[in-house]
């Protein structure tokens, strides 16, 4: 193998990192510190040719393969044990066409990189709420965030992708070329090949009226009902995700609220700014909130608002549900567990996935849950490895208690590795077609370190 690796090094432009190299431990670090995998080879790909070389080398030598973009995946699917990591984090080109309102984005970009580049042109891509997340994984899983009600999921804005298949061939997928692959990529995760570039359409958005509002925990039931009503009747310009949380002990939060358990909504209004005060009047009158940080801010400031609170290297464990309604029972379960978050960083978020997300049919993309109103994530997080068991148990118990009121399946990007059985439920009626497309493009299941879809006829 040594000789083969030596030869491989000569064929690629990027750095090949092996366990004996000084860069190794840094290169195998990912966002979730609970994951501790030891790959055999890490290739920091510099270009598409490197990706092709890596796929061919992996296949010819029968190696496990994992694909890394932002390294944010909670389950640690960016890494493999012993095999070859195709690390795309250095492939960072972004080309914006402001006339056409499109962007070609390479997979090494984080959401913060994308926000920065698009914001300069008064444009934005619907994606996630934390800047360090990678564009690769979030897009292929779906992509939920502050602009979902207005502009749909990240995949609903994908026009084209370039993909290196298991055979090593580089192909283009869009609605005319390899349209079955294009369909599968939009929600099917890293199952079909290595995406080396994404082309998106962008929304015209520069500043938004946005930020968090908190209410006392004792008002949680009222707030949840009020929130449900508001969102049910809101137009697509209004987004707000609901959360249970503990107020962080630092600026900009007022000292009297530090470490207090609260419920809150993080709002994003993208309509005409002169209408914002009017839209928020009933929201402010309800309660009223004990903290109100909602004001006009640039879109990237909203997307980066919680980055400092959630740096790389914390312990993460999470579980996901889709919900159609907030009924009496699901509200009670949420209050019970949401009031007992085990650590400062632990939380639960209910992300609305209606509005523009519902305008795409369940068969149009692999992402099938177009009727659910919320994607809920239950997140146990701590800087302390000693808390790993406690945060995991809280998450699992919360998840089980909420299960009877959920619609089945979950967002694949909010899952850990042990959830194989839930993959079929998550894709529902699209699962069979996904397996057939997998058979066509990756019959040997070469790309299986992911939320795996096994090939079949
Ligand atoms: C703090 C935090 C906040 C988050 N917030 C949101 C949010 O607001 N909205 C949301 O929708 N999700 C969110 N997520 C979930 C996120 O979408 C997933 O964790 C996603 O996998 C991260 O993508 P990545 O590129 O960083 O991951 P990586 O760990 O690099 O990759 C994960 C997997 O995705 C696949 N993959 C990645 N890139 C490629 C590629 N180029 N080609 C083929 N396959 C690829 C591979 O299977 C890989 O194993 C969040 C995650 C965290 C930790």
Coordinates of N, CA, C and O in Angstrom, one line a residue, residues 162-325:
X162 N -22.4 19.6 -10.5 CA -21.4 18.8 -11.2 C -21.0 17.7 -10.2 O -20.7 18.0 -9.0
X163 N -21.0 16.4 -10.6 CA -20.8 15.3 -9.7 C -19.8 14.3 -10.2 O -19.8 13.9 -11.4
X164 N -18.9 13.9 -9.3 CA -18.0 12.8 -9.7 C -18.7 11.5 -9.2 O -18.9 11.3 -8.0
X165 N -19.0 10.6 -10.1 CA -19.7 9.4 -9.8 C -18.7 8.4 -9.2 O -17.5 8.5 -9.3
X166 N -19.2 7.2 -8.8 CA -18.4 6.2 -8.2 C -17.4 5.6 -9.3 O -16.4 5.1 -9.0
X167 N -17.8 5.7 -10.6 CA -17.0 5.3 -11.7 C -15.8 6.2 -11.9 O -14.9 5.9 -12.7
X168 N -15.8 7.4 -11.3 CA -14.8 8.4 -11.5 C -15.2 9.4 -12.6 O -14.4 10.4 -12.9
X169 N -16.3 9.2 -13.3 CA -16.8 10.1 -14.3 C -17.3 11.4 -13.7 O -18.1 11.3 -12.7
X170 N -17.0 12.5 -14.4 CA -17.5 13.8 -14.0 C -18.8 14.1 -14.8 O -18.6 14.2 -16.1
X171 N -19.9 14.3 -14.2 CA -21.1 14.5 -15.0 C -21.8 15.8 -14.5 O -21.6 16.2 -13.3
X172 N -22.7 16.3 -15.3 CA -23.5 17.5 -14.9 C -24.9 16.9 -14.7 O -25.4 16.1 -15.4
X173 N -25.6 17.5 -13.6 CA -27.0 17.1 -13.4 C -27.8 18.3 -13.3 O -27.5 19.2 -12.5
X174 N -28.8 18.4 -14.1 CA -29.8 19.5 -14.0 C -31.1 19.0 -14.5 O -31.2 17.8 -14.7
X175 N -32.1 19.9 -14.8 CA -33.4 19.3 -15.1 C -33.4 18.7 -16.5 O -34.3 17.9 -16.8
X176 N -32.4 18.9 -17.4 CA -32.4 18.3 -18.7 C -31.4 17.2 -18.8 O -31.5 16.2 -19.5
X177 N -30.3 17.3 -18.1 CA -29.2 16.4 -18.2 C -29.1 15.5 -16.9 O -29.1 16.1 -15.8
X178 N -29.1 14.2 -17.0 CA -29.1 13.3 -15.9 C -30.1 13.8 -14.9 O -29.9 14.0 -13.7
X179 N -31.4 14.0 -15.4 CA -32.4 14.6 -14.5 C -32.8 13.7 -13.4 O -33.2 14.2 -12.3
X180 N -32.6 12.4 -13.5 CA -32.9 11.5 -12.4 C -31.9 11.7 -11.2 O -32.3 11.8 -10.0
X181 N -30.7 11.9 -11.6 CA -29.6 12.2 -10.6 C -29.9 13.5 -9.9 O -29.8 13.7 -8.7
X182 N -30.3 14.5 -10.7 CA -30.6 15.8 -10.2 C -31.7 15.8 -9.2 O -31.7 16.4 -8.1
X183 N -32.7 15.0 -9.5 CA -33.8 14.8 -8.6 C -33.3 14.2 -7.3 O -33.7 14.6 -6.2
X184 N -32.5 13.1 -7.4 CA -32.0 12.4 -6.2 C -31.1 13.2 -5.3 O -31.1 13.1 -4.1
X185 N -30.3 14.1 -6.0 CA -29.4 14.9 -5.2 C -30.1 15.9 -4.3 O -29.6 16.3 -3.3
X186 N -31.3 16.3 -4.7 CA -32.1 17.3 -3.9 C -32.8 16.6 -2.7 O -34.0 16.4 -2.7
X187 N -32.0 16.2 -1.8 CA -32.5 15.6 -0.5 C -31.9 14.3 -0.2 O -31.9 13.8 0.9
X188 N -31.3 13.6 -1.2 CA -30.8 12.3 -1.1 C -29.4 12.2 -0.4 O -28.8 11.1 -0.3
X189 N -28.9 13.3 0.0 CA -27.6 13.3 0.7 C -26.4 12.9 -0.2 O -26.5 13.0 -1.4
X190 N -25.3 12.4 0.5 CA -24.1 12.1 -0.3 C -24.1 10.7 -0.9 O -23.0 10.1 -1.1
X191 N -25.3 10.2 -1.2 CA -25.4 8.8 -1.7 C -25.0 8.6 -3.1 O -24.7 7.5 -3.5
X192 N -24.9 9.7 -4.0 CA -24.9 9.5 -5.4 C -23.6 9.8 -6.1 O -23.4 9.6 -7.2
X193 N -22.7 10.5 -5.3 CA -21.4 10.9 -5.9 C -20.9 12.1 -5.1 O -21.5 12.5 -4.1
X194 N -19.8 12.6 -5.5 CA -19.2 13.7 -4.9 C -19.5 15.0 -5.7 O -19.1 15.1 -6.8
X195 N -20.3 15.9 -5.1 CA -20.7 17.1 -5.8 C -19.5 18.1 -5.7 O -19.0 18.5 -4.6
X196 N -19.0 18.5 -6.9 CA -17.8 19.4 -6.9 C -18.2 20.8 -7.2 O -17.4 21.7 -7.0
X197 N -19.4 21.1 -7.7 CA -19.9 22.4 -7.7 C -21.4 22.4 -7.7 O -22.1 21.5 -8.3
X198 N -22.0 23.5 -7.1 CA -23.4 23.7 -7.1 C -23.7 25.0 -7.8 O -23.0 26.0 -7.5
X199 N -24.8 25.0 -8.6 CA -25.2 26.3 -9.1 C -26.6 26.6 -8.6 O -27.5 25.8 -8.7
X200 N -26.8 27.8 -7.9 CA -28.0 28.1 -7.3 C -28.6 29.4 -7.9 O -27.8 30.3 -8.4
X201 N -29.9 29.6 -7.9 CA -30.5 30.9 -8.1 C -30.6 31.5 -6.7 O -30.6 30.9 -5.7
X202 N -30.6 32.9 -6.7 CA -30.5 33.6 -5.4 C -31.7 34.5 -5.3 O -32.3 34.9 -6.3
X203 N -32.0 34.9 -4.1 CA -33.1 35.8 -3.8 C -32.5 37.2 -3.6 O -31.4 37.4 -3.1
X204 N -33.3 38.2 -4.0 CA -32.9 39.6 -3.7 C -33.2 40.0 -2.3 O -34.4 40.3 -2.0
X205 N -32.2 39.9 -1.4 CA -32.4 40.2 0.0 C -31.1 40.8 0.5 O -30.1 40.2 0.4
X206 N -31.3 41.9 1.2 CA -30.1 42.6 1.7 C -30.2 42.7 3.3 O -29.6 42.0 4.0
X207 N -31.1 43.6 3.7 CA -31.4 43.7 5.1 C -32.7 43.1 5.5 O -33.6 43.0 4.6
X208 N -32.8 42.6 6.7 CA -34.0 42.0 7.2 C -34.4 42.6 8.5 O -33.6 43.3 9.2
X209 N -35.6 42.4 8.9 CA -36.1 42.9 10.3 C -36.1 41.6 11.1 O -37.0 40.8 10.9
X210 N -35.2 41.4 12.0 CA -35.0 40.1 12.5 C -34.3 40.1 13.9 O -33.7 41.1 14.3
X211 N -34.4 38.9 14.5 CA -33.7 38.7 15.8 C -34.5 38.0 16.8 O -35.7 37.6 16.5
X212 N -34.0 37.7 18.0 CA -34.7 36.9 19.0 C -35.6 37.7 19.9 O -35.4 38.9 20.2
X213 N -36.7 37.1 20.3 CA -37.6 37.6 21.4 C -37.8 36.4 22.4 O -38.0 35.3 22.0
X214 N -37.7 36.8 23.7 CA -37.9 35.7 24.7 C -39.1 36.0 25.6 O -39.4 37.2 25.8
X215 N -39.7 35.0 26.1 CA -40.8 35.1 27.1 C -40.4 34.2 28.2 O -39.7 33.2 28.1
X216 N -41.0 34.5 29.4 CA -40.7 33.6 30.6 C -41.2 32.2 30.3 O -42.2 32.0 29.6
X217 N -40.6 31.3 30.9 CA -40.9 29.8 30.7 C -42.3 29.6 31.1 O -43.0 28.7 30.5
X218 N -42.8 30.2 32.2 CA -44.2 30.0 32.7 C -45.2 30.3 31.6 O -46.3 29.8 31.7
X219 N -44.8 31.1 30.6 CA -45.8 31.5 29.6 C -45.7 30.6 28.3 O -46.3 30.8 27.3
X220 N -44.9 29.5 28.5 CA -44.6 28.7 27.3 C -45.8 28.2 26.5 O -45.9 28.2 25.3
X221 N -46.8 27.7 27.3 CA -48.0 27.2 26.6 C -48.7 28.2 25.8 O -49.0 28.0 24.6
X222 N -48.9 29.4 26.4 CA -49.5 30.5 25.7 C -48.7 30.9 24.4 O -49.2 31.2 23.4
X223 N -47.4 31.0 24.7 CA -46.5 31.4 23.6 C -46.6 30.4 22.4 O -46.7 30.8 21.2
X224 N -46.6 29.1 22.7 CA -46.6 28.1 21.7 C -47.9 28.2 20.9 O -47.9 28.1 19.6
X225 N -49.0 28.4 21.6 CA -50.3 28.5 20.9 C -50.4 29.8 20.0 O -50.8 29.8 18.9
X226 N -49.9 30.9 20.6 CA -49.8 32.2 19.9 C -48.9 32.0 18.6 O -49.3 32.4 17.5
X227 N -47.8 31.4 18.8 CA -46.8 31.2 17.7 C -47.5 30.3 16.6 O -47.4 30.7 15.4
X228 N -48.1 29.3 17.0 CA -48.8 28.4 16.0 C -49.8 29.2 15.1 O -49.8 29.1 13.9
X229 N -50.6 30.0 15.8 CA -51.6 30.8 15.1 C -50.9 31.8 14.2 O -51.4 32.0 13.0
X230 N -49.9 32.5 14.7 CA -49.2 33.5 13.9 C -48.7 32.9 12.6 O -48.9 33.4 11.5
X231 N -48.0 31.8 12.8 CA -47.3 31.2 11.6 C -48.4 30.6 10.6 O -48.1 30.6 9.4
X232 N -49.5 30.1 11.2 CA -50.5 29.5 10.3 C -51.0 30.6 9.3 O -51.3 30.3 8.2
X233 N -51.1 31.8 9.8 CA -51.7 32.9 9.0 C -50.8 33.8 8.4 O -51.2 34.8 7.7
X234 N -49.5 33.6 8.7 CA -48.5 34.6 8.2 C -48.2 34.5 6.7 O -48.3 33.3 6.2
X235 N -47.9 35.6 6.0 CA -47.5 35.4 4.6 C -46.0 35.0 4.6 O -45.3 34.9 5.7
X236 N -45.5 34.7 3.4 CA -44.2 34.0 3.3 C -43.0 34.9 3.8 O -41.9 34.4 4.0
X237 N -43.3 36.2 3.9 CA -42.2 37.1 4.4 C -41.8 36.9 5.8 O -40.8 37.4 6.3
X238 N -42.7 36.3 6.6 CA -42.4 36.1 8.0 C -41.9 34.7 8.3 O -42.6 33.7 8.0
X239 N -40.8 34.6 9.0 CA -40.3 33.4 9.5 C -40.0 33.5 11.0 O -39.7 34.6 11.4
X240 N -40.2 32.4 11.7 CA -39.8 32.5 13.1 C -39.6 31.1 13.6 O -40.5 30.3 13.4
X241 N -38.5 30.7 14.2 CA -38.4 29.4 14.7 C -38.5 29.5 16.3 O -38.0 30.4 16.9
X242 N -39.2 28.6 16.8 CA -39.5 28.5 18.2 C -38.4 27.7 18.9 O -37.9 26.7 18.4
X243 N -38.1 28.1 20.2 CA -37.0 27.4 20.9 C -37.3 27.4 22.4 O -37.9 28.4 22.9
X244 N -36.8 26.4 23.1 CA -36.6 26.4 24.5 C -35.1 26.5 24.7 O -34.3 25.8 24.1
X245 N -34.7 27.4 25.7 CA -33.3 27.6 25.8 C -32.9 28.2 27.2 O -33.9 28.6 27.9
X246 N -31.7 28.3 27.5 CA -31.2 29.0 28.7 C -30.5 30.2 28.2 O -29.7 30.1 27.2
X247 N -30.7 31.4 28.8 CA -30.1 32.6 28.3 C -28.6 32.6 28.6 O -28.2 32.4 29.8
X248 N -27.7 32.7 27.6 CA -26.3 32.7 27.8 C -25.8 33.8 28.8 O -26.3 34.9 28.8
X249 N -24.8 33.5 29.6 CA -24.3 34.4 30.6 C -23.3 35.4 30.1 O -22.1 35.3 30.4
X250 N -23.7 36.3 29.2 CA -22.8 37.3 28.7 C -23.5 38.3 27.8 O -24.7 38.2 27.6
X251 N -22.7 39.2 27.3 CA -23.2 40.2 26.3 C -23.8 39.5 25.1 O -23.3 38.4 24.8
X252 N -24.8 40.0 24.5 CA -25.6 41.2 24.8 C -26.8 41.0 25.7 O -27.6 41.9 25.8
X253 N -26.8 39.9 26.4 CA -28.0 39.6 27.2 C -28.0 40.3 28.5 O -26.9 40.3 29.2
X254 N -29.1 40.8 29.0 CA -29.1 41.6 30.3 C -28.8 40.6 31.4 O -29.2 39.4 31.4
X255 N -28.0 41.1 32.4 CA -27.5 40.2 33.4 C -28.6 39.5 34.2 O -28.4 38.3 34.6
X256 N -29.7 40.2 34.4 CA -30.8 39.6 35.2 C -31.4 38.3 34.5 O -32.0 37.5 35.2
X257 N -31.1 38.2 33.2 CA -31.7 37.0 32.5 C -30.6 35.9 32.4 O -31.0 34.8 32.0
X258 N -29.4 36.2 32.7 CA -28.3 35.2 32.5 C -28.7 33.8 33.2 O -29.1 33.8 34.3
X259 N -28.5 32.8 32.4 CA -28.8 31.4 32.9 C -30.3 31.1 33.2 O -30.6 30.1 33.9
X260 N -31.2 32.0 32.8 CA -32.6 31.8 33.1 C -33.1 30.9 31.9 O -32.8 31.1 30.8
X261 N -34.0 30.0 32.3 CA -34.7 29.2 31.2 C -35.8 30.0 30.7 O -36.7 30.6 31.4
X262 N -35.9 30.1 29.4 CA -36.9 30.9 28.7 C -37.4 30.1 27.5 O -36.8 29.1 27.1
X263 N -38.5 30.6 26.9 CA -38.9 30.1 25.5 C -38.7 31.3 24.6 O -38.8 32.5 25.1
X264 N -38.5 31.1 23.4 CA -38.2 32.2 22.5 C -38.6 31.9 21.1 O -38.8 30.8 20.7
X265 N -38.6 33.0 20.3 CA -38.8 32.9 18.8 C -37.7 33.7 18.2 O -37.5 34.9 18.6
X266 N -37.0 33.2 17.2 CA -36.0 34.0 16.4 C -36.7 34.3 15.1 O -37.0 33.4 14.3
X267 N -37.0 35.6 14.9 CA -37.8 36.0 13.8 C -36.9 36.4 12.6 O -35.8 36.9 12.8
X268 N -37.6 36.4 11.4 CA -36.9 37.0 10.3 C -38.0 37.5 9.3 O -38.8 36.7 8.8
X269 N -38.1 38.8 9.2 CA -39.1 39.4 8.3 C -38.4 40.0 7.1 O -37.5 40.8 7.2
X270 N -38.8 39.5 5.9 CA -38.1 39.9 4.7 C -39.0 40.8 3.8 O -38.7 41.0 2.6
X271 N -40.2 41.2 4.3 CA -41.1 42.1 3.5 C -40.6 43.5 3.5 O -39.5 43.8 4.0
X272 N -41.4 44.4 3.0 CA -41.0 45.8 3.0 C -40.7 46.4 4.4 O -41.5 46.2 5.3
X273 N -39.6 47.0 4.6 CA -39.1 47.3 5.9 C -40.1 48.3 6.6 O -40.3 48.3 7.8
X274 N -40.7 49.2 5.8 CA -41.7 50.2 6.4 C -42.9 49.5 6.9 O -43.6 50.1 7.7
X275 N -43.1 48.2 6.6 CA -44.3 47.5 7.2 C -43.9 46.7 8.4 O -44.8 46.1 9.1
X276 N -42.6 46.6 8.7 CA -42.2 45.7 9.8 C -42.8 46.0 11.1 O -43.3 45.1 11.8
X277 N -42.8 47.3 11.5 CA -43.3 47.6 12.8 C -44.8 47.2 13.0 O -45.2 46.7 14.0
X278 N -45.5 47.3 11.9 CA -46.9 47.0 11.9 C -47.1 45.5 12.0 O -47.9 45.0 12.8
X279 N -46.3 44.7 11.3 CA -46.3 43.2 11.4 C -46.0 42.8 12.8 O -46.6 41.8 13.3
X280 N -45.1 43.5 13.5 CA -44.6 43.0 14.8 C -45.4 43.6 15.9 O -45.2 43.2 17.1
X281 N -46.3 44.5 15.6 CA -47.1 45.1 16.8 C -47.9 44.1 17.6 O -47.7 44.0 18.8
X282 N -48.7 43.2 16.9 CA -49.4 42.2 17.8 C -48.4 41.2 18.5 O -48.7 40.7 19.6
X283 N -47.3 41.0 17.9 CA -46.3 40.1 18.5 C -45.7 40.7 19.7 O -45.6 40.1 20.8
X284 N -45.5 42.0 19.6 CA -44.9 42.7 20.8 C -45.9 42.9 21.9 O -45.6 42.9 23.1
X285 N -47.1 43.1 21.5 CA -48.2 43.3 22.5 C -48.5 42.0 23.2 O -48.9 42.0 24.4
X286 N -48.3 40.9 22.5 CA -48.5 39.6 23.2 C -47.5 39.4 24.3 O -46.3 39.4 24.0
X287 N -47.9 39.2 25.4 CA -46.9 38.9 26.5 C -46.7 40.0 27.5 O -47.3 39.9 28.6
X288 N -46.0 41.1 27.3 CA -45.0 41.3 26.2 C -43.7 40.5 26.5 O -43.5 40.0 27.6
X289 N -42.9 40.4 25.5 CA -41.6 39.7 25.6 C -40.7 40.3 26.7 O -40.7 41.5 26.9
X290 N -39.9 39.4 27.4 CA -39.0 40.0 28.4 C -37.6 40.4 27.7 O -36.8 41.0 28.3
X291 N -37.5 40.0 26.4 CA -36.3 40.4 25.7 C -36.7 40.6 24.2 O -37.4 39.7 23.7
X292 N -36.3 41.7 23.6 CA -36.7 41.9 22.2 C -35.6 42.5 21.5 O -35.2 43.7 21.7
X293 N -34.9 41.7 20.7 CA -33.7 42.1 20.0 C -34.0 42.2 18.5 O -33.1 42.1 17.7
X294 N -35.3 42.4 18.2 CA -35.7 42.4 16.8 C -35.5 43.8 16.2 O -36.1 44.8 16.7
X295 N -34.7 43.9 15.1 CA -34.5 45.2 14.5 C -34.0 45.0 13.1 O -33.8 43.8 12.7
X296 N -33.8 46.0 12.3 CA -33.3 45.9 11.0 C -31.8 45.6 11.0 O -31.0 46.3 11.6
X297 N -31.4 44.5 10.4 CA -30.0 44.1 10.4 C -29.7 43.4 9.0 O -30.6 43.0 8.3
X298 N -28.4 43.4 8.6 CA -28.0 42.7 7.4 C -28.3 41.2 7.5 O -28.1 40.6 8.6
X299 N -28.7 40.6 6.4 CA -29.0 39.1 6.4 C -27.8 38.3 7.0 O -28.1 37.4 7.8
X300 N -26.5 38.6 6.7 CA -25.5 37.8 7.2 C -25.4 37.9 8.8 O -24.9 37.0 9.4
X301 N -25.8 39.1 9.3 CA -25.7 39.2 10.8 C -26.7 38.3 11.4 O -26.4 37.8 12.5
X302 N -27.8 38.1 10.8 CA -28.8 37.2 11.3 C -28.2 35.7 11.3 O -28.2 35.0 12.2
X303 N -27.7 35.4 10.1 CA -27.2 34.0 9.9 C -26.0 33.7 10.8 O -25.8 32.5 11.1
X304 N -25.3 34.7 11.2 CA -24.1 34.5 12.1 C -24.4 34.7 13.5 O -23.5 34.6 14.4
X305 N -25.6 35.0 13.9 CA -25.9 35.5 15.3 C -25.5 34.5 16.4 O -25.2 34.9 17.5
X306 N -25.6 33.2 16.1 CA -25.4 32.3 17.2 C -24.1 31.5 17.0 O -23.8 30.5 17.7
X307 N -23.2 32.0 16.0 CA -22.0 31.3 15.7 C -21.1 31.2 17.0 O -20.4 30.2 17.2
X308 N -21.0 32.3 17.7 CA -20.0 32.3 18.8 C -20.5 31.4 19.9 O -19.7 30.8 20.6
X309 N -21.8 31.3 20.1 CA -22.3 30.4 21.1 C -22.0 28.9 20.8 O -22.0 28.1 21.8
X310 N -21.9 28.6 19.6 CA -21.7 27.2 19.2 C -20.5 27.0 18.4 O -20.5 26.8 17.2
X311 N -19.3 27.2 19.0 CA -18.0 27.0 18.3 C -17.8 25.6 18.0 O -18.4 24.7 18.6
X312 N -16.8 25.3 17.1 CA -16.4 23.9 16.8 C -15.9 23.3 18.1 O -15.2 24.0 18.9
X313 N -16.1 22.0 18.3 CA -15.4 21.3 19.3 C -16.3 21.0 20.6 O -15.8 20.5 21.6
X314 N -17.6 21.2 20.4 CA -18.5 20.9 21.5 C -19.0 19.4 21.3 O -18.9 18.9 20.2
X315 N -19.5 18.8 22.4 CA -20.2 17.5 22.2 C -21.6 17.7 21.7 O -22.3 18.6 22.3
X316 N -22.0 17.0 20.7 CA -23.3 17.1 20.1 C -24.0 15.8 20.0 O -23.4 14.8 19.5
X317 N -25.3 15.8 20.4 CA -26.1 14.6 20.1 C -27.5 15.2 19.8 O -28.0 16.0 20.5
X318 N -28.1 14.7 18.7 CA -29.4 15.2 18.3 C -30.4 14.2 17.7 O -30.0 13.2 17.2
X319 N -31.7 14.6 17.8 CA -32.7 13.7 17.2 C -33.7 14.7 16.5 O -33.9 15.8 16.9
X320 N -34.4 14.1 15.5 CA -35.3 14.9 14.7 C -36.7 14.3 14.5 O -36.8 13.1 14.4
X321 N -37.6 15.2 14.4 CA -39.0 14.8 14.1 C -39.6 15.8 13.0 O -39.1 16.9 12.9
X322 N -40.6 15.4 12.3 CA -41.4 16.3 11.6 C -42.8 16.4 12.3 O -43.4 15.4 12.7
X323 N -43.3 17.6 12.4 CA -44.6 17.8 13.1 C -45.5 18.5 12.1 O -45.1 19.4 11.4
X324 N -46.8 18.1 12.2 CA -47.8 18.8 11.4 C -48.6 19.8 12.2 O -49.2 20.7 11.7
X325 N -48.7 19.6 13.5 CA -49.5 20.5 14.4 C -48.9 20.5 15.8 O -48.2 19.6 16.2

